[in-house]
Amino acid sequence: MYDYYRAADRQAAMVEPDKGRAGSASPAFDAVDAKGIDPGVILGQLVALIRDEPYDLDLMRTVSLYPPPEGGPKSLEEWEALPEDSPYKEGPCIEELPADVRDSLASVPDTQLADLAERWGQIEEFFGRPDEDYLTTLIVELRDLAERAQAEDQMIYCWTCV
């Protein structure tokens, strides 16, 4: 599960990290439930399509906020020693998306929505053709979230639960 949301700052983004951000799970956040749309690959490919450039893994240089990276395991041995319910293993996780990603999402004109949804729906990570109406709606929701974040000088965050 991936919820994209905006927040005033990193501290506000990490309030109640165990709770989802979209829907009735946490009405305090302006959020989009993006289901299986991860930030690094699937959303990254949408951003590449918006920018009309080749997709690259480095496109989405997110900043991990939760669980705190400074407390995370530094070796395989430390990883294996973590309890099974450790947030480092199980989540949830919170990442901050780069400002240029927010700005790219906010820049999508209505005239490009259908074309973007059609091309995005062709990526292999979807494992088959998703419904283009759903993708169009999702692009609009992400664009509108990004526009509101821009207007308030906020960042977009991704809450992930495995």
PDB file of C-alpha atoms in Angstrom:
ATOM      1  CA  MET A   1       0.000   0.000   0.000  1.00  0.00           C
ATOM      2  CA  TYR A   2       1.271   3.435  -0.936  1.00  0.00           C
ATOM      3  CA  ASP A   3      -0.360   6.637   0.275  1.00  0.00           C
ATOM      4  CA  TYR A   4       0.940   9.931  -1.116  1.00  0.00           C
ATOM      5  CA  TYR A   5       0.271  13.000   0.979  1.00  0.00           C
ATOM      6  CA  ARG A   6       1.434  16.514   1.704  1.00  0.00           C
ATOM      7  CA  ALA A   7       2.600  17.930   4.991  1.00  0.00           C
ATOM      8  CA  ALA A   8       3.926  21.215   6.321  1.00  0.00           C
ATOM      9  CA  ASP A   9       7.321  19.703   7.133  1.00  0.00           C
ATOM     10  CA  ARG A  10       9.083  16.443   7.913  1.00  0.00           C
ATOM     11  CA  GLN A  11       7.985  16.454  11.544  1.00  0.00           C
ATOM     12  CA  ALA A  12       4.333  16.834  10.541  1.00  0.00           C
ATOM     13  CA  ALA A  13       4.767  14.118   7.909  1.00  0.00           C
ATOM     14  CA  MET A  14       5.841  11.628  10.585  1.00  0.00           C
ATOM     15  CA  VAL A  15       2.940  12.139  13.000  1.00  0.00           C
ATOM     16  CA  GLU A  16       1.438   8.755  13.940  1.00  0.00           C
ATOM     17  CA  PRO A  17       3.593   6.780  11.504  1.00  0.00           C
ATOM     18  CA  ASP A  18       1.674   3.550  12.109  1.00  0.00           C
ATOM     19  CA  LYS A  19      -1.513   4.991  10.607  1.00  0.00           C
ATOM     20  CA  GLY A  20      -2.286   5.147   6.905  1.00  0.00           C
ATOM     21  CA  ARG A  21      -2.597   8.553   5.325  1.00  0.00           C
ATOM     22  CA  ALA A  22      -5.492   8.167   2.894  1.00  0.00           C
ATOM     23  CA  GLY A  23      -9.206   7.911   3.513  1.00  0.00           C
ATOM     24  CA  SER A  24     -10.689   7.478   6.944  1.00  0.00           C
ATOM     25  CA  ALA A  25      -7.418   6.024   8.273  1.00  0.00           C
ATOM     26  CA  SER A  26      -6.107   9.512   8.935  1.00  0.00           C
ATOM     27  CA  PRO A  27      -8.359  12.432   8.047  1.00  0.00           C
ATOM     28  CA  ALA A  28      -5.635  14.831   9.205  1.00  0.00           C
ATOM     29  CA  PHE A  29      -3.768  14.336   5.910  1.00  0.00           C
ATOM     30  CA  ASP A  30      -4.546  15.481   2.386  1.00  0.00           C
ATOM     31  CA  ALA A  31      -3.693  12.171   0.752  1.00  0.00           C
ATOM     32  CA  VAL A  32      -4.118   9.915  -2.274  1.00  0.00           C
ATOM     33  CA  ASP A  33      -4.454   6.145  -1.918  1.00  0.00           C
ATOM     34  CA  ALA A  34      -2.261   4.908  -4.757  1.00  0.00           C
ATOM     35  CA  LYS A  35      -2.595   1.202  -3.908  1.00  0.00           C
ATOM     36  CA  GLY A  36       0.440  -0.539  -5.499  1.00  0.00           C
ATOM     37  CA  ILE A  37       2.103   2.503  -7.093  1.00  0.00           C
ATOM     38  CA  ASP A  38       5.553   2.597  -5.512  1.00  0.00           C
ATOM     39  CA  PRO A  39       7.558   5.827  -5.682  1.00  0.00           C
ATOM     40  CA  GLY A  40      10.831   4.481  -7.052  1.00  0.00           C
ATOM     41  CA  VAL A  41       9.734   2.532 -10.104  1.00  0.00           C
ATOM     42  CA  ILE A  42       6.077   2.898 -11.092  1.00  0.00           C
ATOM     43  CA  LEU A  43       5.587   6.545 -10.064  1.00  0.00           C
ATOM     44  CA  GLY A  44       9.101   7.269 -11.304  1.00  0.00           C
ATOM     45  CA  GLN A  45       8.091   6.047 -14.753  1.00  0.00           C
ATOM     46  CA  LEU A  46       5.074   8.355 -14.758  1.00  0.00           C
ATOM     47  CA  VAL A  47       7.341  11.284 -13.888  1.00  0.00           C
ATOM     48  CA  ALA A  48       9.704  10.321 -16.729  1.00  0.00           C
ATOM     49  CA  LEU A  49       6.727  10.253 -19.132  1.00  0.00           C
ATOM     50  CA  ILE A  50       5.589  13.675 -17.898  1.00  0.00           C
ATOM     51  CA  ARG A  51       9.089  15.040 -18.502  1.00  0.00           C
ATOM     52  CA  ASP A  52       9.379  13.194 -21.820  1.00  0.00           C
ATOM     53  CA  GLU A  53      12.700  11.669 -20.816  1.00  0.00           C
ATOM     54  CA  PRO A  54      13.960   8.117 -20.333  1.00  0.00           C
ATOM     55  CA  TYR A  55      13.207   6.510 -16.999  1.00  0.00           C
ATOM     56  CA  ASP A  56      16.169   6.163 -14.635  1.00  0.00           C
ATOM     57  CA  LEU A  57      16.253   4.741 -11.111  1.00  0.00           C
ATOM     58  CA  ASP A  58      17.992   7.928  -9.945  1.00  0.00           C
ATOM     59  CA  LEU A  59      14.946   9.984 -10.936  1.00  0.00           C
ATOM     60  CA  MET A  60      13.281   9.391  -7.558  1.00  0.00           C
ATOM     61  CA  ARG A  61      15.857  10.223  -4.939  1.00  0.00           C
ATOM     62  CA  THR A  62      13.557  10.032  -1.945  1.00  0.00           C
ATOM     63  CA  VAL A  63      14.653  10.818   1.598  1.00  0.00           C
ATOM     64  CA  SER A  64      13.816   8.102   4.124  1.00  0.00           C
ATOM     65  CA  LEU A  65      12.286   9.588   7.254  1.00  0.00           C
ATOM     66  CA  TYR A  66      10.717   6.672   9.102  1.00  0.00           C
ATOM     67  CA  PRO A  67      11.868   4.440  10.530  1.00  0.00           C
ATOM     68  CA  PRO A  68      14.794   6.746  11.240  1.00  0.00           C
ATOM     69  CA  PRO A  69      17.730   5.807   8.997  1.00  0.00           C
ATOM     70  CA  GLU A  70      20.238   6.614  11.737  1.00  0.00           C
ATOM     71  CA  GLY A  71      18.807   3.806  13.897  1.00  0.00           C
ATOM     72  CA  GLY A  72      18.675   1.240  11.135  1.00  0.00           C
ATOM     73  CA  PRO A  73      20.804  -1.874  10.771  1.00  0.00           C
ATOM     74  CA  LYS A  74      24.215  -1.302   9.265  1.00  0.00           C
ATOM     75  CA  SER A  75      25.064  -4.875   8.379  1.00  0.00           C
ATOM     76  CA  LEU A  76      23.388  -8.123   7.419  1.00  0.00           C
ATOM     77  CA  GLU A  77      24.069  -9.422  10.924  1.00  0.00           C
ATOM     78  CA  GLU A  78      22.302  -6.431  12.500  1.00  0.00           C
ATOM     79  CA  TRP A  79      19.400  -6.886  10.044  1.00  0.00           C
ATOM     80  CA  GLU A  80      19.015 -10.537  10.943  1.00  0.00           C
ATOM     81  CA  ALA A  81      19.145  -9.707  14.665  1.00  0.00           C
ATOM     82  CA  LEU A  82      16.146  -7.369  14.419  1.00  0.00           C
ATOM     83  CA  PRO A  83      12.854  -8.694  15.791  1.00  0.00           C
ATOM     84  CA  GLU A  84      10.406  -9.790  13.104  1.00  0.00           C
ATOM     85  CA  ASP A  85       8.016  -6.936  13.931  1.00  0.00           C
ATOM     86  CA  SER A  86      10.717  -4.262  13.625  1.00  0.00           C
ATOM     87  CA  PRO A  87       9.583  -1.327  11.474  1.00  0.00           C
ATOM     88  CA  TYR A  88      12.860  -1.736   9.584  1.00  0.00           C
ATOM     89  CA  LYS A  89      11.555  -5.105   8.387  1.00  0.00           C
ATOM     90  CA  GLU A  90       7.789  -4.692   8.405  1.00  0.00           C
ATOM     91  CA  GLY A  91       7.203  -0.979   7.953  1.00  0.00           C
ATOM     92  CA  PRO A  92       5.473   1.311   7.812  1.00  0.00           C
ATOM     93  CA  CYS A  93       7.921   3.575   6.010  1.00  0.00           C
ATOM     94  CA  ILE A  94       7.743   7.264   5.222  1.00  0.00           C
ATOM     95  CA  GLU A  95       9.730   8.894   2.426  1.00  0.00           C
ATOM     96  CA  GLU A  96       9.916  12.464   1.185  1.00  0.00           C
ATOM     97  CA  LEU A  97       9.702  12.903  -2.579  1.00  0.00           C
ATOM     98  CA  PRO A  98      11.967  15.440  -4.290  1.00  0.00           C
ATOM     99  CA  ALA A  99      10.567  18.912  -4.997  1.00  0.00           C
ATOM    100  CA  ASP A 100      11.159  18.493  -8.736  1.00  0.00           C
ATOM    101  CA  VAL A 101       8.926  15.393  -8.698  1.00  0.00           C
ATOM    102  CA  ARG A 102       6.179  17.385  -6.982  1.00  0.00           C
ATOM    103  CA  ASP A 103       6.596  20.113  -9.573  1.00  0.00           C
ATOM    104  CA  SER A 104       6.505  17.653 -12.482  1.00  0.00           C
ATOM    105  CA  LEU A 105       3.295  16.089 -11.184  1.00  0.00           C
ATOM    106  CA  ALA A 106       1.752  19.532 -10.702  1.00  0.00           C
ATOM    107  CA  SER A 107       2.565  20.497 -14.288  1.00  0.00           C
ATOM    108  CA  VAL A 108       0.356  17.929 -16.060  1.00  0.00           C
ATOM    109  CA  PRO A 109      -2.200  19.681 -18.287  1.00  0.00           C
ATOM    110  CA  ASP A 110      -5.638  18.163 -18.802  1.00  0.00           C
ATOM    111  CA  THR A 111      -4.863  17.781 -22.506  1.00  0.00           C
ATOM    112  CA  GLN A 112      -2.132  15.207 -21.745  1.00  0.00           C
ATOM    113  CA  LEU A 113      -4.041  13.049 -19.250  1.00  0.00           C
ATOM    114  CA  ALA A 114      -5.370  10.416 -21.649  1.00  0.00           C
ATOM    115  CA  ASP A 115      -2.031  10.048 -23.457  1.00  0.00           C
ATOM    116  CA  LEU A 116      -0.094   9.775 -20.181  1.00  0.00           C
ATOM    117  CA  ALA A 117      -2.500   7.164 -18.801  1.00  0.00           C
ATOM    118  CA  GLU A 118      -2.279   5.140 -22.010  1.00  0.00           C
ATOM    119  CA  ARG A 119       1.548   5.187 -22.108  1.00  0.00           C
ATOM    120  CA  TRP A 120       1.933   4.654 -18.344  1.00  0.00           C
ATOM    121  CA  GLY A 121      -0.398   1.683 -18.521  1.00  0.00           C
ATOM    122  CA  GLN A 122       2.035  -0.034 -20.888  1.00  0.00           C
ATOM    123  CA  ILE A 123       4.921  -0.355 -18.422  1.00  0.00           C
ATOM    124  CA  GLU A 124       5.776  -3.939 -17.549  1.00  0.00           C
ATOM    125  CA  GLU A 125       5.587  -3.348 -13.785  1.00  0.00           C
ATOM    126  CA  PHE A 126       1.795  -3.250 -14.009  1.00  0.00           C
ATOM    127  CA  PHE A 127       1.818  -6.952 -15.018  1.00  0.00           C
ATOM    128  CA  GLY A 128      -0.893  -6.507 -17.609  1.00  0.00           C
ATOM    129  CA  ARG A 129      -2.937  -3.573 -18.794  1.00  0.00           C
ATOM    130  CA  PRO A 130      -4.520  -1.628 -15.941  1.00  0.00           C
ATOM    131  CA  ASP A 131      -7.735   0.274 -16.475  1.00  0.00           C
ATOM    132  CA  GLU A 132      -6.853   3.559 -18.197  1.00  0.00           C
ATOM    133  CA  ASP A 133      -9.765   5.375 -16.553  1.00  0.00           C
ATOM    134  CA  TYR A 134      -8.329   4.404 -13.161  1.00  0.00           C
ATOM    135  CA  LEU A 135      -4.863   5.608 -14.195  1.00  0.00           C
ATOM    136  CA  THR A 136      -6.281   8.882 -15.506  1.00  0.00           C
ATOM    137  CA  THR A 137      -8.121   9.445 -12.225  1.00  0.00           C
ATOM    138  CA  LEU A 138      -4.975   8.627 -10.259  1.00  0.00           C
ATOM    139  CA  ILE A 139      -2.866  11.035 -12.330  1.00  0.00           C
ATOM    140  CA  VAL A 140      -5.437  13.780 -11.713  1.00  0.00           C
ATOM    141  CA  GLU A 141      -5.458  13.051  -7.968  1.00  0.00           C
ATOM    142  CA  LEU A 142      -1.653  13.108  -7.802  1.00  0.00           C
ATOM    143  CA  ARG A 143      -1.489  16.273  -9.908  1.00  0.00           C
ATOM    144  CA  ASP A 144      -4.042  18.029  -7.738  1.00  0.00           C
ATOM    145  CA  LEU A 145      -2.215  16.944  -4.561  1.00  0.00           C
ATOM    146  CA  ALA A 146       1.054  18.256  -6.022  1.00  0.00           C
ATOM    147  CA  GLU A 147      -0.597  21.570  -6.952  1.00  0.00           C
ATOM    148  CA  ARG A 148      -1.904  22.012  -3.399  1.00  0.00           C
ATOM    149  CA  ALA A 149       1.523  21.126  -1.989  1.00  0.00           C
ATOM    150  CA  GLN A 150       3.168  23.670  -4.305  1.00  0.00           C
ATOM    151  CA  ALA A 151       0.681  26.370  -3.331  1.00  0.00           C
ATOM    152  CA  GLU A 152       1.458  25.822   0.367  1.00  0.00           C
ATOM    153  CA  ASP A 153       5.222  25.356  -0.176  1.00  0.00           C
ATOM    154  CA  GLN A 154       4.949  21.786   1.084  1.00  0.00           C
ATOM    155  CA  MET A 155       6.548  18.529   0.055  1.00  0.00           C
ATOM    156  CA  ILE A 156       4.902  15.265  -0.951  1.00  0.00           C
ATOM    157  CA  TYR A 157       5.533  12.192   1.164  1.00  0.00           C
ATOM    158  CA  CYS A 158       4.890   8.521   0.620  1.00  0.00           C
ATOM    159  CA  TRP A 159       3.636   6.296   3.438  1.00  0.00           C
ATOM    160  CA  THR A 160       4.206   2.634   2.713  1.00  0.00           C
ATOM    161  CA  CYS A 161       2.935  -0.426   4.457  1.00  0.00           C
ATOM    162  CA  VAL A 162       4.042  -3.885   3.365  1.00  0.00           C
TER     163      VAL A 162
END
